[in-house]
Amino acid sequence: PRAAGWAVVALGLASAAAWLPTMQYDDLAYHLGLPWQLLVNGWYALDPTHQVWALAPWAGDVLQAVAQVVSGAEARSAVNLGWLLATAAGLWQVGALVGLQPWARWTTLALFATLPMTAGLLGGMQTEGPATAAMVALAVVVLDPTVKRRLLVASLLFGLLVALKPLHGIAAAPLLAWGVARGIGRGAGPGGWALALLSMLVVALPSYAQAWWVSGNPVLPLFNGWFESGYFPAVDFDDPRWQAGLSPSLPWQLTFDTDRYLEGWDGGAGFVLIALAGAWLAALLDRRGRGLAICAGLAVVLPLLPLQYARYVHPGMVLLLPAAALAVQAWLVPRRAAALLVGLCVLDLAFQANAQWLLHTGGVKRSLLGLGNDTALFEERAPERVLIARIREQAPPDAVVLLLSNPFHAELAGRGRTVDWYAPVLKADAARADQDPSGAEWQALLRRHRISEVVLDPATTSPARHAGLQRAGAAPRASAAPLEWWHVPARSGSE
């Protein structure tokens, strides 16, 4: 009972991160786009002109959009809590299937809940949350011979992982292969295998096929040096921040030098890779946990080959927990096993806030004290959201909005524009206009792109841009320090 109680407390503490409003950079620049377009417009514009990631794998955002359209408002928190509970339920089943005693199963759930990135993912719309739930569910299907239509269910889960992100499919491929070796397709016959393959493709490929049809690149903007889509420069997209390189010390570096591998602080990836490294090796000696330990190890290693980014290893780390707990249960007496695993929970919990900047700055406490009013947090960290809400209420529904601050234009439901790298054409136009100090080029840019509303920071906006706004007759309408919302009047018939 004590193990169960503490596991529930740990899950509750992690779930508090779901109280946070949507404020992550990628969410405001991209992930909110599909849910808001479906809510406002009833359709999603598969157009990468103003957001080059618009055709990227969108399975996770579709699931967020379903909840948002049904509720009529952003519903990220509820969706993420669903993934949290699904992962916890799956871990409980995996623990039972490999032979964990009840106290060890509860402790596995607590280990998952206290992993810093578990809470960090609840505060955003990244794919690692649903990918973790799907990978654990796939492990259940592989391990449990009583699951009905195992081959079909495994194919659908694997298809979902691929649809979320290609890297998740690569990480889960050993698990699927292990399932085939364990006979998940036994007795299915050629028709069953054909149905499973077709079902997997139907789930996995729509976004890639649509991207290829629209842009000529199924993974735009990735590998565009090969596909040469006109929507992005003909170079392979790369993020040098996560190219620290592979080495035998990488688990140590991910644990103790985490800020090189994550937009967080040291310890933000948790201590599982170091604290349970010996338990993982011991699990390889136990036939009950050997296959799971191998698949979990590969699910950690494979995503690190192209990019050394800590968030990508989270599903593999969670999958590792039952196998490691089994080894601890087998090799240590219960009191010492509990001390090791509980101590790891406490250590991870102490560094939980290091996984995400909003947790690190006391966002949960401030959200609780604000009783659901997120305006103060928005004004401090994402004032664009404050002004966009006002634009949505006060500007015409077809108003086109240009953000000259951060490119947080996703929630504008297709009406947002940015001069950031997400929109190469508009970025190039802005660079040319910046060369004209008179502002005439900027005035022409605003007219050409039918911009009627502009969000900017007066302190950082260049003289050429200020001059262009003045020539266009723009004037401030509202502010959310340090940003201002300027309205650009429509061109008169005499112009």
Short mmCIF file of C-alpha atoms in Angstrom, two decimals:
data_model
loop_
_atom_site.label_atom_id
_atom_site.label_comp_id
_atom_site.label_asym_id
_atom_site.label_seq_id
_atom_site.Cartn_x
_atom_site.Cartn_y
_atom_site.Cartn_z
CA PRO A 1 0.00 0.00 0.00
CA ARG A 2 2.80 2.46 0.74
CA ALA A 3 4.37 1.82 -2.66
CA ALA A 4 1.01 2.39 -4.33
CA GLY A 5 0.44 5.58 -2.35
CA TRP A 6 3.81 7.06 -3.22
CA ALA A 7 3.42 6.10 -6.89
CA VAL A 8 0.09 7.93 -7.03
CA VAL A 9 1.65 10.94 -5.31
CA ALA A 10 4.49 10.93 -7.84
CA LEU A 11 2.05 10.76 -10.75
CA GLY A 12 0.08 13.60 -9.19
CA LEU A 13 3.18 15.76 -8.84
CA ALA A 14 4.12 15.12 -12.46
CA SER A 15 0.58 15.88 -13.63
CA ALA A 16 0.82 19.37 -12.11
CA ALA A 17 2.92 20.33 -15.13
CA ALA A 18 -0.22 19.93 -17.24
CA TRP A 19 -1.65 22.99 -15.49
CA LEU A 20 0.84 25.14 -17.38
CA PRO A 21 -0.51 27.12 -20.33
CA THR A 22 0.87 26.41 -23.79
CA MET A 23 4.00 28.53 -23.98
CA GLN A 24 6.73 26.36 -25.49
CA TYR A 25 8.50 27.88 -28.49
CA ASP A 26 7.73 25.07 -30.95
CA ASP A 27 4.10 24.96 -29.85
CA LEU A 28 3.53 28.67 -30.42
CA ALA A 29 5.44 28.68 -33.71
CA TYR A 30 4.06 25.45 -35.18
CA HIS A 31 2.14 22.83 -33.16
CA LEU A 32 -0.86 25.04 -32.37
CA GLY A 33 -1.41 25.71 -36.06
CA LEU A 34 -3.36 22.58 -36.97
CA PRO A 35 -5.69 22.62 -33.92
CA TRP A 36 -6.46 26.33 -34.31
CA GLN A 37 -7.05 26.09 -38.06
CA LEU A 38 -9.49 23.22 -37.61
CA LEU A 39 -11.25 25.06 -34.79
CA VAL A 40 -11.50 28.42 -36.59
CA ASN A 41 -11.61 27.45 -40.27
CA GLY A 42 -12.84 23.88 -40.24
CA TRP A 43 -9.90 22.80 -42.41
CA TYR A 44 -6.09 22.76 -42.34
CA ALA A 45 -4.14 24.54 -45.05
CA LEU A 46 -1.39 22.15 -46.10
CA ASP A 47 0.76 25.11 -47.12
CA PRO A 48 4.41 25.41 -46.06
CA THR A 49 4.80 28.92 -47.49
CA HIS A 50 4.57 30.66 -44.12
CA GLN A 51 5.54 27.72 -41.88
CA VAL A 52 7.98 25.30 -43.45
CA TRP A 53 7.03 22.60 -40.91
CA ALA A 54 3.34 22.73 -41.92
CA LEU A 55 3.65 19.39 -43.73
CA ALA A 56 5.75 17.67 -41.06
CA PRO A 57 4.28 14.50 -39.46
CA TRP A 58 1.07 15.76 -37.89
CA ALA A 59 -0.40 12.73 -36.08
CA GLY A 60 0.26 14.24 -32.65
CA ASP A 61 -1.25 17.58 -33.60
CA VAL A 62 -4.32 15.88 -35.11
CA LEU A 63 -4.98 14.18 -31.79
CA GLN A 64 -4.60 17.52 -30.01
CA ALA A 65 -6.95 19.07 -32.58
CA VAL A 66 -9.70 16.52 -31.95
CA ALA A 67 -9.86 17.54 -28.30
CA GLN A 68 -9.62 21.26 -29.13
CA VAL A 69 -12.43 21.13 -31.70
CA VAL A 70 -14.68 19.14 -29.35
CA SER A 71 -14.03 21.46 -26.39
CA GLY A 72 -13.91 24.71 -28.35
CA ALA A 73 -10.65 25.73 -26.69
CA GLU A 74 -7.07 24.55 -26.31
CA ALA A 75 -7.15 21.15 -24.63
CA ARG A 76 -3.47 20.21 -24.53
CA SER A 77 -3.51 19.46 -20.82
CA ALA A 78 -6.29 16.89 -21.02
CA VAL A 79 -4.68 15.12 -23.98
CA ASN A 80 -1.29 14.98 -22.29
CA LEU A 81 -2.79 13.63 -19.07
CA GLY A 82 -4.36 10.89 -21.17
CA TRP A 83 -0.92 9.92 -22.46
CA LEU A 84 0.45 9.99 -18.89
CA LEU A 85 -2.24 7.61 -17.64
CA ALA A 86 -1.92 5.36 -20.68
CA THR A 87 1.83 5.05 -20.13
CA ALA A 88 1.36 4.29 -16.43
CA ALA A 89 -1.23 1.61 -17.20
CA GLY A 90 1.04 0.08 -19.83
CA LEU A 91 4.02 0.01 -17.47
CA TRP A 92 1.90 -1.77 -14.88
CA GLN A 93 1.01 -4.45 -17.43
CA VAL A 94 4.59 -4.80 -18.67
CA GLY A 95 5.77 -5.20 -15.08
CA ALA A 96 3.28 -7.97 -14.48
CA LEU A 97 4.20 -9.72 -17.71
CA VAL A 98 7.94 -9.83 -16.93
CA GLY A 99 7.40 -10.96 -13.34
CA LEU A 100 7.67 -7.85 -11.18
CA GLN A 101 6.17 -8.11 -7.71
CA PRO A 102 3.43 -5.57 -6.94
CA TRP A 103 5.72 -3.29 -4.89
CA ALA A 104 8.22 -3.22 -7.75
CA ARG A 105 5.49 -2.47 -10.30
CA TRP A 106 4.33 0.50 -8.25
CA THR A 107 7.92 1.65 -7.91
CA THR A 108 8.33 1.45 -11.71
CA LEU A 109 5.36 3.79 -12.07
CA ALA A 110 6.97 6.16 -9.55
CA LEU A 111 10.25 6.04 -11.49
CA PHE A 112 8.39 7.00 -14.65
CA ALA A 113 6.49 9.80 -12.90
CA THR A 114 9.61 11.33 -11.37
CA LEU A 115 11.67 11.31 -14.57
CA PRO A 116 12.10 15.05 -15.16
CA MET A 117 11.13 14.86 -18.83
CA THR A 118 7.82 13.18 -17.92
CA ALA A 119 6.69 16.42 -16.30
CA GLY A 120 8.46 18.53 -18.91
CA LEU A 121 6.55 16.89 -21.77
CA LEU A 122 3.21 17.49 -20.06
CA GLY A 123 3.77 21.22 -20.49
CA GLY A 124 4.02 21.10 -24.27
CA MET A 125 2.85 19.44 -27.48
CA GLN A 126 5.96 17.48 -28.42
CA THR A 127 5.57 13.93 -29.73
CA GLU A 128 7.61 12.11 -27.09
CA GLY A 129 4.62 11.95 -24.71
CA PRO A 130 2.34 9.98 -27.05
CA ALA A 131 5.32 8.07 -28.43
CA THR A 132 6.17 6.81 -24.93
CA ALA A 133 2.59 5.60 -24.40
CA ALA A 134 2.53 3.89 -27.80
CA MET A 135 5.91 2.21 -27.31
CA VAL A 136 4.95 0.85 -23.89
CA ALA A 137 1.64 -0.38 -25.34
CA LEU A 138 3.55 -2.11 -28.14
CA ALA A 139 5.68 -3.84 -25.49
CA VAL A 140 2.49 -5.10 -23.83
CA VAL A 141 1.29 -6.57 -27.13
CA VAL A 142 4.66 -8.24 -27.71
CA LEU A 143 4.79 -9.75 -24.21
CA ASP A 144 1.16 -10.77 -23.76
CA PRO A 145 0.06 -13.74 -25.89
CA THR A 146 -3.57 -13.30 -24.77
CA VAL A 147 -4.01 -10.01 -26.65
CA LYS A 148 -6.55 -10.52 -29.41
CA ARG A 149 -5.38 -9.91 -32.99
CA ARG A 150 -1.86 -9.16 -31.78
CA LEU A 151 -0.39 -8.64 -35.23
CA LEU A 152 -2.98 -6.07 -36.23
CA VAL A 153 -2.75 -4.20 -32.92
CA ALA A 154 1.06 -4.16 -33.07
CA SER A 155 0.94 -2.88 -36.65
CA LEU A 156 -1.41 -0.06 -35.71
CA LEU A 157 0.76 0.98 -32.76
CA PHE A 158 3.91 0.90 -34.86
CA GLY A 159 2.12 2.91 -37.55
CA LEU A 160 1.21 5.52 -34.95
CA LEU A 161 4.85 5.77 -33.85
CA VAL A 162 5.99 6.34 -37.43
CA ALA A 163 3.20 8.86 -37.96
CA LEU A 164 4.32 10.81 -34.90
CA LYS A 165 7.95 11.05 -36.06
CA PRO A 166 10.20 8.83 -38.21
CA LEU A 167 12.69 8.60 -35.36
CA HIS A 168 10.07 7.00 -33.10
CA GLY A 169 9.50 4.31 -35.69
CA ILE A 170 13.24 3.64 -35.90
CA ALA A 171 13.46 3.41 -32.10
CA ALA A 172 10.51 0.99 -31.93
CA ALA A 173 11.61 -1.20 -34.87
CA PRO A 174 13.61 -3.64 -32.66
CA LEU A 175 10.56 -4.04 -30.43
CA LEU A 176 8.37 -4.90 -33.41
CA ALA A 177 11.01 -7.31 -34.74
CA TRP A 178 11.16 -8.99 -31.33
CA GLY A 179 7.39 -9.34 -31.41
CA VAL A 180 7.54 -11.05 -34.79
CA ALA A 181 10.19 -13.39 -33.41
CA ARG A 182 7.90 -14.16 -30.46
CA GLY A 183 5.11 -15.12 -32.83
CA ILE A 184 2.69 -12.18 -32.75
CA GLY A 185 1.72 -13.13 -36.30
CA ARG A 186 1.41 -16.85 -35.66
CA GLY A 187 -1.74 -18.17 -37.27
CA ALA A 188 -2.56 -14.87 -39.02
CA GLY A 189 -2.07 -16.31 -42.48
CA PRO A 190 -1.28 -14.30 -45.63
CA GLY A 191 -4.54 -12.37 -45.34
CA GLY A 192 -3.81 -11.36 -41.75
CA TRP A 193 -0.31 -10.20 -42.64
CA ALA A 194 -1.63 -8.23 -45.62
CA LEU A 195 -4.28 -6.55 -43.44
CA ALA A 196 -1.70 -5.70 -40.80
CA LEU A 197 0.69 -4.21 -43.34
CA LEU A 198 -2.04 -2.21 -45.03
CA SER A 199 -3.33 -0.92 -41.68
CA MET A 200 0.16 0.14 -40.64
CA LEU A 201 0.67 2.04 -43.90
CA VAL A 202 -2.73 3.75 -43.65
CA VAL A 203 -1.86 5.01 -40.16
CA ALA A 204 1.81 5.79 -40.78
CA LEU A 205 2.03 7.40 -44.21
CA PRO A 206 -0.70 10.05 -44.80
CA SER A 207 1.34 13.06 -43.69
CA TYR A 208 4.43 11.91 -45.61
CA ALA A 209 2.41 11.22 -48.77
CA GLN A 210 0.64 14.58 -48.50
CA ALA A 211 3.96 16.39 -47.98
CA TRP A 212 5.45 14.68 -51.01
CA TRP A 213 2.39 15.53 -53.13
CA VAL A 214 2.35 19.21 -52.09
CA SER A 215 6.03 20.03 -51.82
CA GLY A 216 8.03 17.24 -53.44
CA ASN A 217 9.67 16.41 -50.09
CA PRO A 218 7.95 13.88 -47.77
CA VAL A 219 9.89 15.12 -44.73
CA LEU A 220 10.14 18.85 -45.52
CA PRO A 221 12.40 20.59 -44.55
CA LEU A 222 14.60 17.59 -43.74
CA PHE A 223 16.87 16.18 -46.47
CA ASN A 224 15.95 19.00 -48.82
CA GLY A 225 19.42 18.85 -50.30
CA TRP A 226 18.22 15.61 -51.84
CA PHE A 227 14.57 16.40 -52.58
CA GLU A 228 15.15 20.06 -53.54
CA SER A 229 11.65 21.29 -52.72
CA GLY A 230 11.05 24.88 -53.74
CA TYR A 231 9.62 25.69 -50.32
CA PHE A 232 13.03 25.57 -48.63
CA PRO A 233 16.65 26.13 -49.68
CA ALA A 234 18.17 23.05 -51.32
CA VAL A 235 20.21 22.12 -48.26
CA ASP A 236 19.72 19.45 -45.60
CA PHE A 237 18.13 21.06 -42.56
CA ASP A 238 20.37 20.63 -39.55
CA ASP A 239 20.44 21.93 -35.99
CA PRO A 240 24.07 22.25 -34.89
CA ARG A 241 23.04 22.63 -31.25
CA TRP A 242 22.49 18.87 -31.02
CA GLN A 243 25.60 17.67 -32.79
CA ALA A 244 27.83 17.14 -29.77
CA GLY A 245 28.96 13.79 -31.19
CA LEU A 246 28.78 10.16 -30.13
CA SER A 247 31.09 8.75 -27.49
CA PRO A 248 31.08 6.05 -24.79
CA SER A 249 30.65 8.80 -22.21
CA LEU A 250 27.39 10.05 -23.77
CA PRO A 251 25.12 8.58 -21.02
CA TRP A 252 27.23 10.37 -18.43
CA GLN A 253 27.16 13.62 -20.42
CA LEU A 254 23.38 13.41 -20.93
CA THR A 255 22.96 13.01 -17.19
CA PHE A 256 25.40 15.55 -15.77
CA ASP A 257 25.95 17.99 -18.65
CA THR A 258 22.35 17.98 -19.86
CA ASP A 259 22.18 21.56 -21.09
CA ARG A 260 24.40 20.53 -24.03
CA TYR A 261 21.69 18.08 -25.13
CA LEU A 262 18.41 19.71 -24.10
CA GLU A 263 16.83 23.14 -23.73
CA GLY A 264 17.08 22.66 -19.98
CA TRP A 265 19.50 22.42 -17.10
CA ASP A 266 21.88 19.75 -15.84
CA GLY A 267 20.00 16.77 -14.44
CA GLY A 268 16.97 17.54 -16.59
CA ALA A 269 17.16 14.15 -18.31
CA GLY A 270 17.10 12.29 -15.01
CA PHE A 271 19.63 9.84 -13.60
CA VAL A 272 18.25 6.56 -14.92
CA LEU A 273 20.97 6.01 -17.54
CA ILE A 274 23.67 6.04 -14.84
CA ALA A 275 21.86 4.76 -11.75
CA LEU A 276 20.33 1.75 -13.55
CA ALA A 277 23.16 0.98 -15.98
CA GLY A 278 24.23 -2.01 -13.87
CA ALA A 279 20.64 -3.16 -13.54
CA TRP A 280 20.28 -3.03 -17.33
CA LEU A 281 23.35 -5.24 -17.73
CA ALA A 282 21.99 -7.64 -15.10
CA ALA A 283 18.65 -7.76 -16.94
CA LEU A 284 20.47 -9.19 -19.96
CA LEU A 285 21.19 -12.28 -17.86
CA ASP A 286 17.54 -12.89 -17.02
CA ARG A 287 15.49 -14.50 -19.79
CA ARG A 288 12.33 -12.80 -18.48
CA GLY A 289 13.71 -9.32 -19.04
CA ARG A 290 16.44 -9.90 -21.63
CA GLY A 291 14.42 -9.11 -24.74
CA LEU A 292 12.84 -6.04 -23.18
CA ALA A 293 16.23 -4.80 -21.96
CA ILE A 294 17.75 -5.19 -25.44
CA CYS A 295 14.87 -3.38 -27.13
CA ALA A 296 14.92 -0.60 -24.53
CA GLY A 297 18.68 -0.16 -24.94
CA LEU A 298 18.31 0.12 -28.70
CA ALA A 299 15.40 2.56 -28.26
CA VAL A 300 17.80 4.78 -26.31
CA VAL A 301 20.78 4.41 -28.67
CA LEU A 302 19.15 4.60 -32.11
CA PRO A 303 17.65 8.11 -31.74
CA LEU A 304 21.05 9.42 -30.64
CA LEU A 305 22.81 8.35 -33.84
CA PRO A 306 21.61 11.27 -36.03
CA LEU A 307 21.13 13.83 -33.23
CA GLN A 308 22.38 13.87 -29.67
CA TYR A 309 19.16 15.30 -28.25
CA ALA A 310 18.02 14.16 -24.81
CA ARG A 311 14.27 14.40 -25.38
CA TYR A 312 14.41 11.75 -28.11
CA VAL A 313 15.65 9.08 -25.68
CA HIS A 314 12.76 9.51 -23.23
CA PRO A 315 10.55 6.70 -24.66
CA GLY A 316 13.48 4.28 -24.53
CA MET A 317 14.34 5.29 -20.96
CA VAL A 318 10.75 4.62 -19.85
CA LEU A 319 10.76 1.23 -21.60
CA LEU A 320 13.98 0.40 -19.73
CA LEU A 321 12.39 0.83 -16.29
CA PRO A 322 10.54 -2.53 -15.94
CA ALA A 323 13.54 -4.54 -17.14
CA ALA A 324 15.88 -2.72 -14.77
CA ALA A 325 13.44 -3.03 -11.86
CA LEU A 326 13.24 -6.79 -12.54
CA ALA A 327 17.02 -7.09 -12.22
CA VAL A 328 17.02 -5.06 -9.01
CA GLN A 329 14.23 -7.27 -7.63
CA ALA A 330 16.18 -10.42 -8.52
CA TRP A 331 19.61 -9.38 -7.28
CA LEU A 332 18.83 -7.42 -4.09
CA VAL A 333 16.79 -8.20 -1.01
CA PRO A 334 13.51 -6.20 -1.00
CA ARG A 335 14.69 -3.60 1.51
CA ARG A 336 17.84 -2.76 -0.45
CA ALA A 337 16.02 -2.91 -3.78
CA ALA A 338 13.40 -0.50 -2.48
CA ALA A 339 16.09 1.81 -1.11
CA LEU A 340 17.84 1.95 -4.49
CA LEU A 341 14.70 2.58 -6.54
CA VAL A 342 13.09 5.00 -4.09
CA GLY A 343 16.36 6.88 -3.78
CA LEU A 344 16.43 7.24 -7.57
CA CYS A 345 12.86 8.56 -7.50
CA VAL A 346 13.81 11.18 -4.92
CA LEU A 347 16.90 12.20 -6.88
CA ASP A 348 14.97 12.55 -10.13
CA LEU A 349 12.21 14.47 -8.37
CA ALA A 350 14.75 16.93 -6.96
CA PHE A 351 15.81 17.80 -10.52
CA GLN A 352 12.35 17.66 -12.10
CA ALA A 353 12.19 21.39 -12.74
CA ASN A 354 15.42 21.27 -14.77
CA ALA A 355 13.68 19.58 -17.70
CA GLN A 356 11.77 22.62 -18.90
CA TRP A 357 12.15 26.38 -18.52
CA LEU A 358 8.62 27.05 -17.29
CA LEU A 359 8.97 24.45 -14.53
CA HIS A 360 12.38 25.91 -13.70
CA THR A 361 10.94 29.40 -13.22
CA GLY A 362 8.13 28.32 -10.87
CA GLY A 363 5.40 28.16 -13.48
CA VAL A 364 3.35 25.50 -11.67
CA LYS A 365 3.19 27.51 -8.46
CA ARG A 366 2.33 30.69 -10.33
CA SER A 367 -0.34 28.93 -12.36
CA LEU A 368 -1.87 27.56 -9.16
CA LEU A 369 -1.81 30.97 -7.47
CA GLY A 370 -3.39 32.50 -10.57
CA LEU A 371 -6.29 30.02 -10.35
CA GLY A 372 -6.23 29.34 -14.07
CA ASN A 373 -5.68 32.93 -15.20
CA ASP A 374 -2.64 32.67 -17.45
CA THR A 375 -2.51 36.30 -18.53
CA ALA A 376 0.27 37.19 -16.10
CA LEU A 377 2.45 34.34 -17.37
CA PHE A 378 1.72 35.29 -20.98
CA GLU A 379 2.55 38.94 -20.35
CA GLU A 380 5.91 37.98 -18.88
CA ARG A 381 6.99 35.15 -21.19
CA ALA A 382 4.84 35.22 -24.34
CA PRO A 383 3.17 38.63 -24.69
CA GLU A 384 2.41 37.74 -28.31
CA ARG A 385 -0.39 35.51 -27.00
CA VAL A 386 -1.99 38.45 -25.18
CA LEU A 387 -2.00 40.62 -28.30
CA ILE A 388 -3.12 37.79 -30.57
CA ALA A 389 -6.12 37.21 -28.31
CA ARG A 390 -7.02 40.90 -28.67
CA ILE A 391 -6.52 40.76 -32.44
CA ARG A 392 -8.79 37.72 -32.60
CA GLU A 393 -11.50 39.68 -30.75
CA GLN A 394 -11.12 43.12 -32.32
CA ALA A 395 -9.69 42.75 -35.83
CA PRO A 396 -11.63 41.49 -38.87
CA PRO A 397 -11.64 37.67 -39.15
CA ASP A 398 -9.63 37.82 -42.38
CA ALA A 399 -6.95 40.18 -41.03
CA VAL A 400 -3.40 39.10 -41.88
CA VAL A 401 -1.01 39.53 -38.95
CA LEU A 402 2.77 39.96 -39.21
CA LEU A 403 4.85 39.19 -36.11
CA LEU A 404 8.16 41.05 -36.07
CA SER A 405 8.99 39.72 -32.61
CA ASN A 406 9.04 35.96 -31.97
CA PRO A 407 7.49 33.80 -34.72
CA PHE A 408 4.58 32.77 -32.49
CA HIS A 409 2.01 32.84 -35.28
CA ALA A 410 0.60 29.30 -35.14
CA GLU A 411 -2.60 30.16 -33.24
CA LEU A 412 -3.56 32.74 -35.88
CA ALA A 413 -5.05 29.84 -37.87
CA GLY A 414 -3.28 30.51 -41.15
CA ARG A 415 -3.45 34.31 -40.97
CA GLY A 416 -0.09 34.70 -39.22
CA ARG A 417 3.12 35.76 -40.93
CA THR A 418 6.72 35.87 -39.77
CA VAL A 419 10.02 37.01 -41.24
CA ASP A 420 11.84 34.24 -39.37
CA TRP A 421 13.46 31.26 -41.14
CA TYR A 422 10.16 29.38 -40.97
CA ALA A 423 9.00 31.46 -43.97
CA PRO A 424 11.97 31.67 -46.40
CA VAL A 425 10.19 33.83 -49.02
CA LEU A 426 8.98 36.45 -46.57
CA LYS A 427 12.33 36.37 -44.78
CA ALA A 428 14.11 37.17 -48.06
CA ASP A 429 11.62 39.96 -48.83
CA ALA A 430 12.21 41.45 -45.38
CA ALA A 431 15.98 41.29 -45.80
CA ARG A 432 15.72 43.26 -49.06
CA ALA A 433 13.32 45.78 -47.52
CA ASP A 434 15.69 46.32 -44.59
CA GLN A 435 18.25 47.71 -47.03
CA ASP A 436 15.98 50.69 -47.80
CA PRO A 437 16.18 53.22 -44.92
CA SER A 438 13.34 55.29 -46.39
CA GLY A 439 10.83 52.56 -45.58
CA ALA A 440 9.36 52.50 -49.09
CA GLU A 441 10.29 48.84 -49.57
CA TRP A 442 8.72 47.93 -46.26
CA GLN A 443 5.58 49.81 -47.19
CA ALA A 444 5.45 47.85 -50.44
CA LEU A 445 6.05 44.57 -48.57
CA LEU A 446 3.12 45.25 -46.24
CA ARG A 447 0.86 45.98 -49.21
CA ARG A 448 2.10 43.05 -51.25
CA HIS A 449 1.46 40.54 -48.48
CA ARG A 450 -1.81 42.24 -47.45
CA ILE A 451 -0.60 42.81 -43.89
CA SER A 452 -3.17 44.71 -41.82
CA GLU A 453 -1.87 44.03 -38.29
CA VAL A 454 1.72 44.07 -37.02
CA VAL A 455 3.08 42.91 -33.66
CA LEU A 456 6.49 44.36 -32.85
CA ASP A 457 8.89 45.37 -30.13
CA PRO A 458 9.53 49.13 -30.61
CA ALA A 459 12.91 48.88 -28.92
CA THR A 460 14.29 46.30 -31.34
CA THR A 461 12.45 47.17 -34.56
CA SER A 462 14.86 48.62 -37.12
CA PRO A 463 14.55 52.20 -38.44
CA ALA A 464 13.67 50.89 -41.91
CA ARG A 465 10.73 48.95 -40.49
CA HIS A 466 9.55 51.91 -38.42
CA ALA A 467 9.75 54.10 -41.50
CA GLY A 468 7.77 51.59 -43.55
CA LEU A 469 5.01 51.47 -40.94
CA GLN A 470 4.85 55.26 -40.84
CA ARG A 471 4.66 55.50 -44.64
CA ALA A 472 1.84 52.93 -44.58
CA GLY A 473 -0.07 55.06 -42.05
CA ALA A 474 0.15 52.43 -39.31
CA ALA A 475 -0.60 53.34 -35.69
CA PRO A 476 -0.47 51.50 -32.34
CA ARG A 477 -3.71 49.97 -31.08
CA ALA A 478 -2.70 48.02 -27.96
CA SER A 479 0.35 46.92 -26.03
CA ALA A 480 1.55 44.04 -23.87
CA ALA A 481 4.96 45.17 -22.71
CA PRO A 482 7.36 45.19 -24.37
CA LEU A 483 5.30 44.48 -27.51
CA GLU A 484 2.83 46.64 -29.40
CA TRP A 485 0.05 45.87 -31.85
CA TRP A 486 -0.04 48.27 -34.81
CA HIS A 487 -2.88 48.50 -37.30
CA VAL A 488 -2.08 49.15 -40.97
CA PRO A 489 -5.04 50.90 -42.66
CA ALA A 490 -6.30 49.61 -45.98
CA ARG A 491 -5.01 51.43 -49.04
CA SER A 492 -7.47 54.01 -50.27
CA GLY A 493 -8.72 54.06 -53.87
CA SER A 494 -6.68 57.22 -54.58
CA GLU A 495 -3.36 55.56 -53.76
#
